Every structure is written in structure tokens, then in C-alpha cells.
Tab-separated table of C-alpha atoms and ligand atoms in Angstrom:
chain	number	residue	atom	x	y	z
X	1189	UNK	CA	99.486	77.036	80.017
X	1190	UNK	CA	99.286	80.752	79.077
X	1191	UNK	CA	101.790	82.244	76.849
X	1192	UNK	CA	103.860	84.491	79.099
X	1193	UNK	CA	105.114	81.468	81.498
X	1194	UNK	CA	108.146	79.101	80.252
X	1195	UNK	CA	108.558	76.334	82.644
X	1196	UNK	CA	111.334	74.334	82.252
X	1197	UNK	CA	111.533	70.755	81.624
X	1198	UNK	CA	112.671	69.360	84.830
X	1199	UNK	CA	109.781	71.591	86.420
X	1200	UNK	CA	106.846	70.550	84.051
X	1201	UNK	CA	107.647	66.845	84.458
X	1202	UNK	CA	107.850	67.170	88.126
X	1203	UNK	CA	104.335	69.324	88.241
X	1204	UNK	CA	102.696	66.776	85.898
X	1205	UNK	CA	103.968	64.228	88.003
X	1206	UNK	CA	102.782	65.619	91.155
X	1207	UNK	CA	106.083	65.066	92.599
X	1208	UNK	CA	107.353	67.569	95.113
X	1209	UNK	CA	108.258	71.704	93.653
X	1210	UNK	CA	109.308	74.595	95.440
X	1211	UNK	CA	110.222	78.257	94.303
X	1212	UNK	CA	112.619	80.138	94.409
X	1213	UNK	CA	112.559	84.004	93.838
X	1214	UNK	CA	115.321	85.717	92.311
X	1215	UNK	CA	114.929	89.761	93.822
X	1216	UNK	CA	117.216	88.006	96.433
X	1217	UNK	CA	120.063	87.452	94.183
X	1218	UNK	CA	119.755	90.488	91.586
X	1219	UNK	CA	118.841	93.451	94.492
X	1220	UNK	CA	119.290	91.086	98.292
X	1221	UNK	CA	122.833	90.219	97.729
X	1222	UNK	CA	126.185	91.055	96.677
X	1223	UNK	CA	128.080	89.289	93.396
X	1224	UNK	CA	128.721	86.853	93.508
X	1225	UNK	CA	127.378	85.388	97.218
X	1226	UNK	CA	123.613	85.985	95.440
X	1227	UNK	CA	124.724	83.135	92.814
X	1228	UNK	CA	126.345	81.353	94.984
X	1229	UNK	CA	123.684	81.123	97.326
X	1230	UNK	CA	120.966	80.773	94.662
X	1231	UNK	CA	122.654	77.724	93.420
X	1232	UNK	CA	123.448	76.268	97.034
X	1233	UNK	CA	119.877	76.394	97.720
X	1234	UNK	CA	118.578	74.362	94.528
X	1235	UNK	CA	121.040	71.988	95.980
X	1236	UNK	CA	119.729	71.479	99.264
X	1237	UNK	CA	116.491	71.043	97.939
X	1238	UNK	CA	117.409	68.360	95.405
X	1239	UNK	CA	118.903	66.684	98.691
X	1240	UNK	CA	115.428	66.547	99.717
X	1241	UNK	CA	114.160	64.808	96.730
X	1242	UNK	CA	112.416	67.643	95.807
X	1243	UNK	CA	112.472	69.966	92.510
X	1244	UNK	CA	113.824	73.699	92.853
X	1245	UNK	CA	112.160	76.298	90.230
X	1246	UNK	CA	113.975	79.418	90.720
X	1247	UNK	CA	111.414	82.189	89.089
X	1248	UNK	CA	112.429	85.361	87.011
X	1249	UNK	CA	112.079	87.127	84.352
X	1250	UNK	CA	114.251	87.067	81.152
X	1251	UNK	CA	113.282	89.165	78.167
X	1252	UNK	CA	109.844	89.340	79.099
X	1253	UNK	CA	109.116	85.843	79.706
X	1254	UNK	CA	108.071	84.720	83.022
X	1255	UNK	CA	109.772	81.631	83.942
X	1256	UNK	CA	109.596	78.968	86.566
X	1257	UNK	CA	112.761	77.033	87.024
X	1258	UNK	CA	115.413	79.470	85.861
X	1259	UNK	CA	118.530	77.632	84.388
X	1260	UNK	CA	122.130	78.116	85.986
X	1261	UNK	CA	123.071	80.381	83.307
X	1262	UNK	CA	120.077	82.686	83.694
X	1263	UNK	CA	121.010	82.779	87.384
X	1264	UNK	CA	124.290	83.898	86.798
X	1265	UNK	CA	123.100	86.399	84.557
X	1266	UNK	CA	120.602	87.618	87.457
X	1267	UNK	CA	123.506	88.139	89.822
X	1268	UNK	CA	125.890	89.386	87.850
X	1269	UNK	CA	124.357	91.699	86.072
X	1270	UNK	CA	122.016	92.956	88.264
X	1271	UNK	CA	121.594	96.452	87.289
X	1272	UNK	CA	119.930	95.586	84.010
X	1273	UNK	CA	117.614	93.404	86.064
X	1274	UNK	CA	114.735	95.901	87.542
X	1275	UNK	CA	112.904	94.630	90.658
X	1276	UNK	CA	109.438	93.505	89.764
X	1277	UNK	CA	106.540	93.421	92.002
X	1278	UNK	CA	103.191	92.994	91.065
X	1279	UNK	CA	102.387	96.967	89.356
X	1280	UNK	CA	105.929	96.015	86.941
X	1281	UNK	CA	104.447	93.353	85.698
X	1282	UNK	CA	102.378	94.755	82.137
X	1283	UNK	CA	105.691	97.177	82.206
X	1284	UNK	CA	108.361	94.433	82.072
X	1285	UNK	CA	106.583	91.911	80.082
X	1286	UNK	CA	105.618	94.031	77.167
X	1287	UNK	CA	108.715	96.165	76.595
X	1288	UNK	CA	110.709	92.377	77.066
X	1289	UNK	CA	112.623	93.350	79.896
X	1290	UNK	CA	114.769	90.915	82.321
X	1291	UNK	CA	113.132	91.146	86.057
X	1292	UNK	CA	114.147	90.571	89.172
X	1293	UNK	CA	110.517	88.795	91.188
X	1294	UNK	CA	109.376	89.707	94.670
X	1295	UNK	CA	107.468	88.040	97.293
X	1296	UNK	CA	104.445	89.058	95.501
X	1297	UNK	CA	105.659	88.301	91.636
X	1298	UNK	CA	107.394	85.114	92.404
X	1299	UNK	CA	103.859	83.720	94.307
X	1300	UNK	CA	102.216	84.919	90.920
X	1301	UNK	CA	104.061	83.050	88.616
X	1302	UNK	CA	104.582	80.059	90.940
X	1303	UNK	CA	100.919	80.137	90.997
X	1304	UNK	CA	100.261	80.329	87.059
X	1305	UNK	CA	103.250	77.220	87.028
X	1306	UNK	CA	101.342	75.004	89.689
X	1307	UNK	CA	103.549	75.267	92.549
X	1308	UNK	CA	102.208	75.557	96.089
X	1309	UNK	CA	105.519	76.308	98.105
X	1310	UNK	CA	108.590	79.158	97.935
X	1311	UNK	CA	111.121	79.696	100.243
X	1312	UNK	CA	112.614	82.740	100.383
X	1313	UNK	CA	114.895	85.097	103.068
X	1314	UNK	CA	112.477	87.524	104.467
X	1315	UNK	CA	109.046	89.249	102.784
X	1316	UNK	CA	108.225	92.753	102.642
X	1317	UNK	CA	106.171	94.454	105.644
X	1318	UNK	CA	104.900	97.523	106.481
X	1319	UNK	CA	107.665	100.225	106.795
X	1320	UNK	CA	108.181	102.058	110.159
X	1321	UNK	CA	106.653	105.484	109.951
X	1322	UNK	CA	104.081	104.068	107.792
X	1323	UNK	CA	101.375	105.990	109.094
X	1324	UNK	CA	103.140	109.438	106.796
X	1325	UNK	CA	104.677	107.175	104.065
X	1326	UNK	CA	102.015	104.499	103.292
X	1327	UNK	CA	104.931	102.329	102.397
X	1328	UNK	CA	103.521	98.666	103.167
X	1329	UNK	CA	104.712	95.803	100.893
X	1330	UNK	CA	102.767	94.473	97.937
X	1331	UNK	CA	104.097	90.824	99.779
X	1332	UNK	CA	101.252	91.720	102.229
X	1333	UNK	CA	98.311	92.035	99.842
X	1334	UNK	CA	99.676	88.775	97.616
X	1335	UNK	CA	99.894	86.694	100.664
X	1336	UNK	CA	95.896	87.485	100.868
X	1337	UNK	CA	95.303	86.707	97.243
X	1338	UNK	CA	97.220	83.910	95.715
X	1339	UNK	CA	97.524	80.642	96.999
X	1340	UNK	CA	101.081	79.883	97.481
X	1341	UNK	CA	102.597	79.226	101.274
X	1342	UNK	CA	105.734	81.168	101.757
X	1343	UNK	CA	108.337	80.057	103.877
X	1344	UNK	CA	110.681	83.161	105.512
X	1345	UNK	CA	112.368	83.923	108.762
X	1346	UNK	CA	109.648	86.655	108.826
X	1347	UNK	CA	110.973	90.274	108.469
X	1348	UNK	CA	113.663	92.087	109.710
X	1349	UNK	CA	113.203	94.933	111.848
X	1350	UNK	CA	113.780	97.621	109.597
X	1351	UNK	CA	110.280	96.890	109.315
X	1352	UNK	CA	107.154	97.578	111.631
X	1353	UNK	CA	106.581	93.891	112.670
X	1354	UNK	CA	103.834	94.790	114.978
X	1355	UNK	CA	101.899	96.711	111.759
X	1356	UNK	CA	102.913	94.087	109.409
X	1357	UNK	CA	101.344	91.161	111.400
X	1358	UNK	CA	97.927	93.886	111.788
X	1359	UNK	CA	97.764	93.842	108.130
X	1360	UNK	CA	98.350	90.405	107.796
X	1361	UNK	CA	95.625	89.699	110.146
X	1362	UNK	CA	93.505	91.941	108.620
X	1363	UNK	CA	93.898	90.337	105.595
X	1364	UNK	CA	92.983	86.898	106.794
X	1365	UNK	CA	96.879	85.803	106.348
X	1366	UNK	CA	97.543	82.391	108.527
X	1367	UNK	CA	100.758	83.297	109.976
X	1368	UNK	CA	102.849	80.022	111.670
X	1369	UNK	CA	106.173	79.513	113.422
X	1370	UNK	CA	108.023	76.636	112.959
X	1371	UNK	CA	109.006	75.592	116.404
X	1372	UNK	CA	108.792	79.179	117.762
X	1373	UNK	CA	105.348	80.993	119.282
X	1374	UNK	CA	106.828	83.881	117.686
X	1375	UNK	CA	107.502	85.291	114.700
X	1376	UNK	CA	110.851	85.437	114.258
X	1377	UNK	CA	112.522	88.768	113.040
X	1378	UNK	CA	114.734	87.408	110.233
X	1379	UNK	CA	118.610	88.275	112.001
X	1380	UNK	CA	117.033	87.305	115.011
X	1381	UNK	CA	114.959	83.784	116.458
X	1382	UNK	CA	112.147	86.325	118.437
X	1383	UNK	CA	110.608	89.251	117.284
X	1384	UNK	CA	108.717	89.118	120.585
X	1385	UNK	CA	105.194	89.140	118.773
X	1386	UNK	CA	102.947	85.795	118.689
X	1387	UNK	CA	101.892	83.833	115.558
X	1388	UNK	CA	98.489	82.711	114.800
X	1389	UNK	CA	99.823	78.830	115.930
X	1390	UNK	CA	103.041	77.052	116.648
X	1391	UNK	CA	103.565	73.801	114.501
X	1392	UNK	CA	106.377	71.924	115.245
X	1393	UNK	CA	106.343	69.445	111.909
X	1394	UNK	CA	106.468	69.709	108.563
X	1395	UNK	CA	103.341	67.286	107.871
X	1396	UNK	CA	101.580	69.289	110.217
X	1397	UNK	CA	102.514	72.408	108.208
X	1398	UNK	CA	101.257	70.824	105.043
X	1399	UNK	CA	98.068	69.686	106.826
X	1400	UNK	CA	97.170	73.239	107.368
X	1401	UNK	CA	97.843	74.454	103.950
X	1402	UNK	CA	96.126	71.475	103.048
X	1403	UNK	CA	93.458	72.442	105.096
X	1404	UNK	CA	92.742	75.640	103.885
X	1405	UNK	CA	92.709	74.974	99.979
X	1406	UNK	CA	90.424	72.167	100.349
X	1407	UNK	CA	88.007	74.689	101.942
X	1408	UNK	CA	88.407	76.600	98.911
X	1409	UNK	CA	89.812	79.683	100.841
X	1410	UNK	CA	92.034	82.285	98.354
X	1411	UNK	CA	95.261	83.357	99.660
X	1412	UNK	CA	98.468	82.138	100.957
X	1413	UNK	CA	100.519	81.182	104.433
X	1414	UNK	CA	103.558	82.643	105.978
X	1415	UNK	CA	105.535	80.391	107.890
X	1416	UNK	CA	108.110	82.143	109.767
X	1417	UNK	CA	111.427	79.428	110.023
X	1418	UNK	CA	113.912	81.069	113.399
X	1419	UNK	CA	117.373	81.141	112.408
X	1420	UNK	CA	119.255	78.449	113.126
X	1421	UNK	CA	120.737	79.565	116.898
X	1422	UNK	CA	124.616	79.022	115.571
X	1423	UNK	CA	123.753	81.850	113.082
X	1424	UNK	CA	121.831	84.188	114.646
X	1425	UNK	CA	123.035	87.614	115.324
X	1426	UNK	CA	123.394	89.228	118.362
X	1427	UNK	CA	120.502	91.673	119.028
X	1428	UNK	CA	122.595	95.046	119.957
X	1429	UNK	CA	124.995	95.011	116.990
X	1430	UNK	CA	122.229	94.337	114.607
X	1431	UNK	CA	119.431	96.659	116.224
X	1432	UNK	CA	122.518	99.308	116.017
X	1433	UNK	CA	123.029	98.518	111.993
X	1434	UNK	CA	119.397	98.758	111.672
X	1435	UNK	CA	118.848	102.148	112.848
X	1436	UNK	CA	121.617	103.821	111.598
X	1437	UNK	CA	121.092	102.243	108.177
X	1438	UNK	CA	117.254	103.922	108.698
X	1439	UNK	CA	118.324	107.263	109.895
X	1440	UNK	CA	120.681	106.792	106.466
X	1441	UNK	CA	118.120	106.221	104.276
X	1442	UNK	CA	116.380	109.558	105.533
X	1443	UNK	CA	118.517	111.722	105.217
X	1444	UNK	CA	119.343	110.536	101.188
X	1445	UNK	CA	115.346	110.596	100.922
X	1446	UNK	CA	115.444	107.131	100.238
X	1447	UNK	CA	111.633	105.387	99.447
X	1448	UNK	CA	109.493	103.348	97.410
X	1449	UNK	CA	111.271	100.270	95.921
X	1450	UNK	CA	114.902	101.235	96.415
X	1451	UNK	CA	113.859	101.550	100.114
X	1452	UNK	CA	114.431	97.566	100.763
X	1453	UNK	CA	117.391	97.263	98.398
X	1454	UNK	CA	119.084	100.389	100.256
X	1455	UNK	CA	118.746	99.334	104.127
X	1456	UNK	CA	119.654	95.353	103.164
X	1457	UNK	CA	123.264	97.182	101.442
X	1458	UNK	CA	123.568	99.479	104.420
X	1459	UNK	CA	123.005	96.604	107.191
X	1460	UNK	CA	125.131	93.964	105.374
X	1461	UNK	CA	128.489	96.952	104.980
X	1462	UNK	CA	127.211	98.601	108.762
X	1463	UNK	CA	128.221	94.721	110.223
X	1464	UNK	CA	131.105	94.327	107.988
X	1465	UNK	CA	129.591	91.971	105.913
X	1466	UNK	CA	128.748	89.087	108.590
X	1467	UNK	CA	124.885	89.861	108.629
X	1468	UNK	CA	125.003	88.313	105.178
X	1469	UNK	CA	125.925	85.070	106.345
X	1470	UNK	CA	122.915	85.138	108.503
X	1471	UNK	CA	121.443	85.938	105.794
X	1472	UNK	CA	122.589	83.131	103.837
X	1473	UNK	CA	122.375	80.390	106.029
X	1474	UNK	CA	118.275	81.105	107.334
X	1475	UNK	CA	117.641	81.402	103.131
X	1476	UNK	CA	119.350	77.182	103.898
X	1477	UNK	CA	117.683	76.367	106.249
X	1478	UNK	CA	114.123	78.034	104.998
X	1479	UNK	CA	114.912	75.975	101.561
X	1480	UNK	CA	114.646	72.508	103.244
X	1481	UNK	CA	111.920	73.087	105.547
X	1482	UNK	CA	110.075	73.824	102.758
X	1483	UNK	CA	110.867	71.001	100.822
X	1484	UNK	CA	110.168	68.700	103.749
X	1485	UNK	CA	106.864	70.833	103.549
X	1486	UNK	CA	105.915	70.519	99.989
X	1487	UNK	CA	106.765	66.480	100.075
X	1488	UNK	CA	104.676	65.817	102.579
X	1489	UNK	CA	101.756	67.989	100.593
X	1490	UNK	CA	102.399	65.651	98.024
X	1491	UNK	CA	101.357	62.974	99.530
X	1492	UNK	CA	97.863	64.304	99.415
X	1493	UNK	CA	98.200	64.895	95.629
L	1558	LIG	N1	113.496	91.229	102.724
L	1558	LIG	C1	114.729	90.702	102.852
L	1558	LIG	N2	115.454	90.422	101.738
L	1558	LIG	C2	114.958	90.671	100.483
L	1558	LIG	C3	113.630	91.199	100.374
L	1558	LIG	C4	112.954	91.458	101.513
L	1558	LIG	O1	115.171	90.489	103.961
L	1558	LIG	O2	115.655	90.422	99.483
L	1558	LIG	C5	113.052	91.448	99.005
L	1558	LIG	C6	111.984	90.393	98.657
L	1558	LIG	O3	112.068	90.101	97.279
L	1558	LIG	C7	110.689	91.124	98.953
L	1558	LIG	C8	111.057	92.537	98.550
L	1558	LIG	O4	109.582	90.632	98.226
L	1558	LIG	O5	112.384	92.708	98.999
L	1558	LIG	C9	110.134	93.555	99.178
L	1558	LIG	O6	110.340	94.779	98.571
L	1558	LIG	P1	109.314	95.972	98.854
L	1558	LIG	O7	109.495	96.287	100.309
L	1558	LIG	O8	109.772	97.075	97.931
L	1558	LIG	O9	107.941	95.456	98.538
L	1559	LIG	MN1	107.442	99.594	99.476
């Protein structure tokens, strides 16, 4: 095991047991969500996944250290004092690491270090995309280019659209990303079950999901799966109020010349005060329900192991 990655006990045991793991990342809770629903919520979901029999490793980075299976402390830490936690995506790494800084992981870090700790399967909210307007800004998500590279499956509601969805799935085609939808033919667009734009395949089990990822390890192919996981219908939002949020909260970030990594942190603020706080119990409840489908997922990998 290399020398930058602590896993913790429960985690290592689990791994070397090839019982069930799934990750967790932790930019959610320092720069997704407000203190303290971000704890809360991280905590709630390592519960629902112990439900399932399977072990959570929430992944961040304390002091330099990369670590898979954060403790409850460490997560409280992440939350609460989240402006001493700086969002890490794949170019922060060397930075954050050497100088022995705490980190927030992305999409992209959090499939790295799962991937260095032996886990195959993360749940998360939604991943990063390509930005709208693009074209002038170049702003497209590391998420994209990590899905290509590291073998980890990644379990979202897809993105929301404060993103180009359209662009996003291009690139992730391009890149030779499997894109699924649980029970959907369409990706959904995080807030909302639709997004209108078709997936690569619909699978409608969990076994089948982990027959695919199965399928395309054992041909030795690199890279990762997203699995996009609808809302559950009680929680989704409705489309005008949320659209409205949206592109208010982008015409916002404009005008304060907004980009680059605060650009995410920014518009997920802005949409969550815009809808007076009730997108983030959308928000809450897909990161739920995302948490034990990929649990279900990663047991019934396991049985290959
Ligand atoms: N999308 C969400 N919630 C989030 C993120 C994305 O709906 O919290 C976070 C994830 O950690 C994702 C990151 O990896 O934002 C993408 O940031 P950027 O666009 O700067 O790559
Ligand atoms: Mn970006």
C-alpha cells in the first residue's frame, strides 16, 4: 500500500476480505452543503449502507494524508470547518499532499484514492460536466476525463442542468465512458428524473449493473461507469421552479465573474437559497437513495470476487 493512503481498519478488513465497499466523497459535505445538513447527511448515508451489509469509506484528505474511510470525527471536521478544507481535484493533488493540507475530494480525487484503496464503487450526488458556454470558457470537469481513466463505477443522479448535459454526455462518449440509467432510458438531470437525453443502455437490476462493470474489467478495459440513479418521484422537483433557480443562479454567477472551481460551489449555494432551501432536500434524499443502489451494486460484484 503506498505511503500517502491511510485506510482505516474497518475498510482494510473488509477489502482483504473481499466483502462489499463503497465510497464516499467528501467535496459534498465541505463545498455541496450547508453545516450542518453536509454532516448530517454524510453520516446518514454510511448508515444506509451498513443497512445493506455493506462497508462505507468516506474519502478525504486530512493533513496531507489521503484516506479511505474517514472517521466520524474527521467528518465533522469536514463540514464544519469547511473553509480550511480546499476542494481537491486531480491538479491539487502534489499541492495538498506536500504542504499537509486538509482536502475536500471530487468526483475525480475520490475515484483516485478509492482506486489506490481497492474499491470499485462510490456513490455520490451529481459529477461535474461540461459548463454551458463551454465553447468560450473551456470549463469541462476533470470528473469527465477520470471517468475515462480509473476504474471505479460512479453512481449519481447525473448532473444538474447548470450544466451542458448534451456536451457532457459528447465528451463522455468520446471518451469511451459507459453511461447507464437505472430504470430510466435517460439520464436523469439530478433535481429532475429526465434530462430528455438517452443513455448508452437501460438496466433495471443491480446484478445486472455489476455484470457490466464486471464485464468490462475482465476485458481489461481502463476507465470507469456512470450510472445515473432518477430521483426518487416523491422528491423530485418541479421542473419550472428549478429551471427558474438555475438560470438566475447562472446569470448570477456572470455578472460576479464567477469560474473555475468556485463555479460549482457558487451555483449549488445560489440554487439551494434561490428555492428557499427545499432543493437541498432533493438533494439529500437522491445522495440516499444513490448510496444503496450502490451498495446493492457492489454486493452483488462481490459475488464474483
Ligand atoms: N455536482 C453536484 N454537487 C456537488 C458536485 C457536483 O451536484 O457537490 C461536486 C462534486 O464533488 C464534483 C465537483 O466532483 O463538484 C465538480 O467540480 P468541478 O465542476 O469544479 O470539477
Ligand atoms: Mn471546472
Amino acid at each position: 500500500m503506498n505511503s500517502y493512503l491511510r485506510v482505516s481498519d474497518e475498510v482494510e478488513e473488509a477489502i482483504r476480505l473481499k466483502k462489499p465497499v463503497v465510497a464516499l466523497e467528501s467535496t459534498i459535505i465541505s463545498h455541496g452543503m450547508p453545516y450542518p445538513q453536509n454532516v448530517e447527511t454524510a453520516l446518514t448515508v454510511e448508515r444506509i449502507i451498513r443497512e445493506q451489509g455493506v462497508v462505507p469509506a468516506t474519502v478525504g484528505i486530512i493533513s496531507g494524508t489521503l484516506i479511505a474511510g474517514l472517521s466520524q470525527s474527521e467528518i465533522e471536521h469536514m463540514g464544519k470547518n469547511a473553509s480550511q478544507v480546499r476542494k481537491v481535484s486531480r491538479r491539487d493533488l502534489p499541492v495538498v499532499v506536500s504542504r499537509k493540507q486538509d482536502g475536500a475530494t471530487t468526483v475525480a480525487t475520490t475515484m483516485i484514492i478509492a482506486k489506490m484503496a481497492g474499491i470499485r464503487f462510490f456513490a455520490t450526488g451529481g459529477i461535474g460536466g461540461v459548463h454551458r458556454g463551454a465553447s468560450q470558457s473551456f470549463d469541462i470537469s476533470a470528473d469527465l476525463m477520470e471517468l475515462a481513466e480509473t476504474e471505479v463505477a460512479v453512481i449519481s443522479s447525473g448532473i444538474k442542468s447548470i450544466l451542458d448535459i448534451k456536451a457532457t454526455l459528447e465528451v463522455l462518449e468520446t471518451q469511451g465512458v459507459t453511461v447507464l440509467s437505472y430504470g430510466c432510458d435517460r439520464l436523469p438531470a439530478f433535481y429532475l428524473r429526465d434530462s430528455g437525453l438517452a443513455v448508452d443502455a437501460r438496466v433495471d437490476t443491480p446484478e445486472e449493473l455489476a455484470a457490466m462493470a464486471y464485464a468490462k474489467w475482465g476485458m481489461g478495459m481502463k476507465g470507469g461507469l456512470l450510472i445515473g440513479n432518477p430521483v426518487p418521484p416523491e422528491y423530485e422537483e418541479q421542473k419550472g421552479r428549478i429551471d427558474a433557480a438555475i438560470s438566475l443562479a447562472l446569470e448570477e454567477m456572470e455578472a460576479d465573474h464567477i469560474s473555475g472551481k468556485e463555479a460549482t460551489p457558487f451555483l449549488l449555494k445560489r440554487i439551494k437559497d434561490l428555492t428557499n432551501g427545499e432543493s437541498l432536500n432533493t438533494n439529500i434524499q437522491l445522495v440516499y437513495s444513490n448510496a444503496k443502489l450502490a451498495a446493492q451494486v457492489a454486493k452483488a460484484y462481490s459475488r464474483y470476487l
